[in-house]
Structures are given as structure tokens and as C-alpha cells.
GROMACS .gro file of C-alpha atoms in nm:
model
  190
    1MET     CA    1  -0.023   0.008   0.048
    2PRO     CA    2   0.143   0.372  -0.092
    3GLU     CA    3   0.249   0.541   0.187
    4THR     CA    4   0.357   0.906   0.121
    5LEU     CA    5   0.175   1.128  -0.098
    6LEU     CA    6   0.447   1.041  -0.398
    7GLU     CA    7   0.342   0.700  -0.353
    8GLN     CA    8   0.000   0.767  -0.439
    9HIS     CA    9  -0.005   1.001  -0.710
   10ALA     CA   10   0.217   0.755  -0.812
   11GLU     CA   11  -0.012   0.440  -0.792
   12ALA     CA   12  -0.336   0.649  -0.941
   13LEU     CA   13  -0.182   0.736  -1.175
   14ARG     CA   14  -0.026   0.371  -1.293
   15LEU     CA   15  -0.409   0.262  -1.224
   16PHE     CA   16  -0.564   0.532  -1.447
   17GLY     CA   17  -0.305   0.417  -1.696
   18GLU     CA   18  -0.360   0.025  -1.681
   19ARG     CA   19  -0.721   0.145  -1.797
   20VAL     CA   20  -0.622   0.388  -2.011
   21ARG     CA   21  -0.419   0.083  -2.247
   22ALA     CA   22  -0.707  -0.150  -2.198
   23VAL     CA   23  -0.935   0.050  -2.351
   24LYS     CA   24  -1.028  -0.123  -2.723
   25GLY     CA   25  -1.057   0.061  -3.046
   26ASP     CA   26  -1.429   0.053  -3.063
   27GLN     CA   27  -1.447   0.183  -2.725
   28TRP     CA   28  -1.362   0.579  -2.731
   29ASP     CA   29  -1.679   0.634  -2.777
   30ALA     CA   30  -1.837   0.452  -2.530
   31PRO     CA   31  -2.092   0.584  -2.225
   32THR     CA   32  -1.902   0.693  -1.894
   33PRO     CA   33  -2.042   0.739  -1.516
   34CYS     CA   34  -1.920   1.149  -1.625
   35THR     CA   35  -2.251   1.222  -1.789
   36ASP     CA   36  -2.073   1.486  -2.022
   37TRP     CA   37  -1.778   1.257  -2.173
   38ASN     CA   38  -1.776   0.941  -2.362
   39VAL     CA   39  -1.458   0.745  -2.313
   40ARG     CA   40  -1.210   0.918  -2.532
   41GLU     CA   41  -1.328   1.275  -2.355
   42LEU     CA   42  -1.266   1.091  -1.984
   43VAL     CA   43  -0.921   1.026  -2.090
   44ASN     CA   44  -0.858   1.371  -2.251
   45HIS     CA   45  -0.973   1.557  -1.924
   46VAL     CA   46  -0.763   1.337  -1.695
   47THR     CA   47  -0.465   1.402  -1.930
   48GLY     CA   48  -0.497   1.782  -1.947
   49GLU     CA   49  -0.516   1.784  -1.593
   50GLN     CA   50  -0.178   1.633  -1.570
   51LEU     CA   51  -0.054   1.869  -1.844
   52TRP     CA   52  -0.119   2.179  -1.618
   53ILE     CA   53   0.084   2.009  -1.369
   54PRO     CA   54   0.453   2.123  -1.476
   55PRO     CA   55   0.367   2.465  -1.582
   56LEU     CA   56   0.192   2.530  -1.261
   57VAL     CA   57   0.439   2.385  -1.033
   58THR     CA   58   0.774   2.393  -1.216
   59GLU     CA   59   0.763   2.708  -1.349
   60GLY     CA   60   0.496   2.872  -1.140
   61ARG     CA   61   0.293   3.018  -1.384
   62THR     CA   62  -0.010   3.103  -1.340
   63VAL     CA   63  -0.396   2.984  -1.488
   64GLU     CA   64  -0.441   3.308  -1.637
   65GLU     CA   65  -0.098   3.285  -1.812
   66LEU     CA   66  -0.142   2.949  -1.973
   67GLY     CA   67  -0.499   3.058  -2.058
   68ASP     CA   68  -0.657   2.756  -2.314
   69ALA     CA   69  -0.318   2.601  -2.400
   70PHE     CA   70  -0.456   2.259  -2.275
   71SER     CA   71  -0.856   2.317  -2.397
   72GLY     CA   72  -1.009   2.022  -2.663
   73ASP     CA   73  -0.806   1.744  -2.771
   74VAL     CA   74  -0.501   1.602  -2.616
   75LEU     CA   75  -0.426   1.311  -2.697
   76GLY     CA   76  -0.395   1.316  -3.085
   77ASP     CA   77  -0.371   1.001  -3.262
   78ASP     CA   78  -0.221   0.812  -2.989
   79PRO     CA   79  -0.409   0.860  -2.658
   80VAL     CA   80  -0.192   0.615  -2.450
   81ALA     CA   81   0.104   0.785  -2.549
   82ALA     CA   82   0.006   1.114  -2.438
   83TRP     CA   83  -0.098   0.989  -2.121
   84ASP     CA   84   0.211   0.806  -2.035
   85ARG     CA   85   0.390   1.165  -2.149
   86ALA     CA   86   0.108   1.344  -1.952
   87SER     CA   87   0.130   1.167  -1.639
   88ALA     CA   88   0.492   1.099  -1.682
   89ALA     CA   89   0.584   1.451  -1.676
   90ALA     CA   90   0.293   1.560  -1.431
   91HIS     CA   91   0.479   1.288  -1.121
   92ALA     CA   92   0.797   1.444  -1.233
   93ALA     CA   93   0.702   1.762  -1.128
   94PHE     CA   94   0.553   1.662  -0.793
   95ALA     CA   95   0.821   1.443  -0.707
   96ALA     CA   96   1.101   1.747  -0.853
   97SER     CA   97   1.297   1.903  -0.458
   98GLY     CA   98   0.992   2.124  -0.255
   99ALA     CA   99   0.761   2.112  -0.530
  100LEU     CA  100   0.496   1.934  -0.242
  101ASP     CA  101   0.608   2.249  -0.028
  102ARG     CA  102   0.594   2.526  -0.300
  103THR     CA  103   0.269   2.758  -0.372
  104VAL     CA  104   0.088   2.692  -0.660
  105ARG     CA  105  -0.144   2.984  -0.834
  106LEU     CA  106  -0.453   2.764  -0.937
  107SER     CA  107  -0.823   2.871  -1.030
  108TYR     CA  108  -0.964   2.948  -0.717
  109GLY     CA  109  -0.652   3.082  -0.539
  110PRO     CA  110  -0.343   2.975  -0.426
  111ALA     CA  111  -0.299   2.687  -0.295
  112LEU     CA  112   0.087   2.410  -0.125
  113GLY     CA  113   0.149   2.207  -0.389
  114SER     CA  114   0.084   1.900  -0.176
  115ALA     CA  115  -0.274   2.002  -0.185
  116TYR     CA  116  -0.295   2.015  -0.581
  117CYS     CA  117  -0.077   1.671  -0.590
  118SER     CA  118  -0.331   1.532  -0.330
  119GLU     CA  119  -0.674   1.671  -0.503
  120LEU     CA  120  -0.556   1.529  -0.826
  121THR     CA  121  -0.451   1.211  -0.713
  122ALA     CA  122  -0.808   1.146  -0.570
  123ASP     CA  123  -0.978   1.312  -0.879
  124CYS     CA  124  -0.806   1.041  -1.081
  125VAL     CA  125  -0.923   0.773  -0.866
  126VAL     CA  126  -1.227   0.875  -0.876
  127HIS     CA  127  -1.211   0.878  -1.236
  128THR     CA  128  -1.044   0.584  -1.313
  129TRP     CA  129  -1.381   0.390  -1.170
  130ASP     CA  130  -1.575   0.601  -1.410
  131LEU     CA  131  -1.288   0.509  -1.726
  132SER     CA  132  -1.300   0.114  -1.564
  133ARG     CA  133  -1.748   0.141  -1.599
  134GLY     CA  134  -1.644   0.294  -1.939
  135ILE     CA  135  -1.464   0.058  -2.059
  136GLY     CA  136  -1.620  -0.276  -1.849
  137ALA     CA  137  -1.313  -0.342  -1.663
  138ASP     CA  138  -1.261  -0.416  -1.319
  139ASP     CA  139  -1.403  -0.123  -1.108
  140ARG     CA  140  -1.252  -0.215  -0.800
  141LEU     CA  141  -0.976   0.031  -0.670
  142PRO     CA  142  -0.743   0.040  -0.400
  143ASP     CA  143  -0.814   0.046  -0.071
  144GLY     CA  144  -0.548   0.232   0.033
  145LEU     CA  145  -0.614   0.492  -0.287
  146VAL     CA  146  -0.998   0.468  -0.167
  147GLU     CA  147  -0.953   0.554   0.182
  148PHE     CA  148  -0.682   0.852   0.098
  149SER     CA  149  -0.955   0.977  -0.149
  150ILE     CA  150  -1.257   0.957   0.083
  151LYS     CA  151  -1.049   1.178   0.371
  152GLU     CA  152  -0.931   1.439   0.082
  153VAL     CA  153  -1.291   1.448  -0.120
  154MET     CA  154  -1.490   1.459   0.275
  155PRO     CA  155  -1.427   1.825   0.379
  156TYR     CA  156  -1.563   1.939   0.030
  157ALA     CA  157  -1.801   1.728  -0.176
  158ASP     CA  158  -2.083   1.924  -0.122
  159GLY     CA  159  -1.882   2.266  -0.285
  160LEU     CA  160  -1.776   2.047  -0.579
  161ALA     CA  161  -2.157   1.911  -0.642
  162ALA     CA  162  -2.235   2.309  -0.611
  163SER     CA  163  -1.896   2.384  -0.871
  164GLY     CA  164  -2.035   2.108  -1.131
  165MET     CA  165  -1.714   1.909  -1.113
  166TYR     CA  166  -1.928   1.603  -0.983
  167ALA     CA  167  -2.328   1.500  -0.925
  168ALA     CA  168  -2.423   1.583  -0.592
  169PRO     CA  169  -2.289   1.318  -0.295
  170LEU     CA  170  -2.559   1.039  -0.252
  171GLU     CA  171  -2.698   0.849   0.063
  172VAL     CA  172  -2.477   0.503   0.110
  173PRO     CA  173  -2.631   0.262   0.286
  174ALA     CA  174  -2.527   0.198   0.665
  175GLY     CA  175  -2.250  -0.016   0.688
  176ALA     CA  176  -2.097   0.035   0.332
  177ASN     CA  177  -1.774  -0.024   0.227
  178ALA     CA  178  -1.555   0.273   0.140
  179GLN     CA  179  -1.556   0.232  -0.184
  180THR     CA  180  -1.937   0.278  -0.189
  181ARG     CA  181  -1.896   0.553   0.017
  182LEU     CA  182  -1.596   0.752  -0.216
  183LEU     CA  183  -1.832   0.705  -0.532
  184GLY     CA  184  -2.129   0.843  -0.338
  185LEU     CA  185  -1.955   1.146  -0.197
  186VAL     CA  186  -1.916   1.162  -0.533
  187GLY     CA  187  -2.244   1.199  -0.676
  188ARG     CA  188  -2.184   0.771  -0.834
  189LYS     CA  189  -2.356   0.460  -0.694
  190GLY     CA  190  -2.154   0.190  -0.679
   0.00000   0.00000   0.00000
């Protein structure tokens, strides 16, 4: 089980990457639990999130400076290669000396690099479930990443729904397992 934030981040990226490599040619247009995105659009979204990390964390640039640099299709003709490049660069940026202690200027204001890394790790975990569902792969998530993601998402689950980033939290049955609780926090039925 990953112990440090960087290990958890690497594990979430690896898990999502496994699902990206499992997408069959005829599945890119398949629906996902993210009702606005099909499989390709979901992979494009998560890949795009990774592309923001090096300029924001390593270069100290702002969202305003970057503008729409990562809008539109970032996958090109080889989504797997695009994911692999983006995720490797993202992890390297967070793993650089002092990166987790830096202030990063995000669209919602300044945050520590560690908070940004935690946010994107949890997001990647949830979207791994979405992608798994979209392609009919095993959707069980590692317990450690699920528990990490619950702790990350719980304080602002209602705000995520209000922002439109996720659906409203769902009620989950008493005694539900951790994955079901996490999915409920982000408006998904497990």
C-alpha cells in the first residue's frame, strides 16, 4: 500500500494508465458515468489535468498565463502515448525537490503543491472507476487509494457538486464499504 503522497499519486496514475491501455479501438466513444464525457473525452480530461501540472508547479506559471493551452483534444492520434507522456511529466513535477511545499496559483486561488497533488490524486482515483465502468473493466479500486480519496474529498464534497465538477453526493447504506462511500461522495452509484 502506498505510504507517501507521491507514492499514492504514482499509484493513481499507474492505475488510470492501466485502464487507458485496456481501451479497445471500438470503446473510445462508449459512455461513462460522467454523463458529459465518453471514454475518449474522459481520458482527454484526465490527461489534460496532468498537462497543467509542470507549468503550474515547476515553472510557477498561472492559469491565466496558460489560458486555453490545454483545451480541446490533447490526445491526438495516440491516446496511450499522450497519457504516458503527460502522467510521467506530472509525476516528475510533483516529485521534484520542494515541489510539494511550493505555492501553486490555481483557478480558485493559491494552494500548496501537496494540496494540489492530493486533489489530483483523488480525482484520478475516481476517474479510474469511471473509465473502468466505461470500458467494462474491473472497477474495484485499491483500498489505500480509496481511503486516501475519501479523506481528500469529504471536506468539500458539497462544494464539488455546487461547482459542477461532480454530481451531488448520494446517500449510501449504513455499513457500506469504503469504495461505495467514496463513490457516493462524488455522486456515483457503485
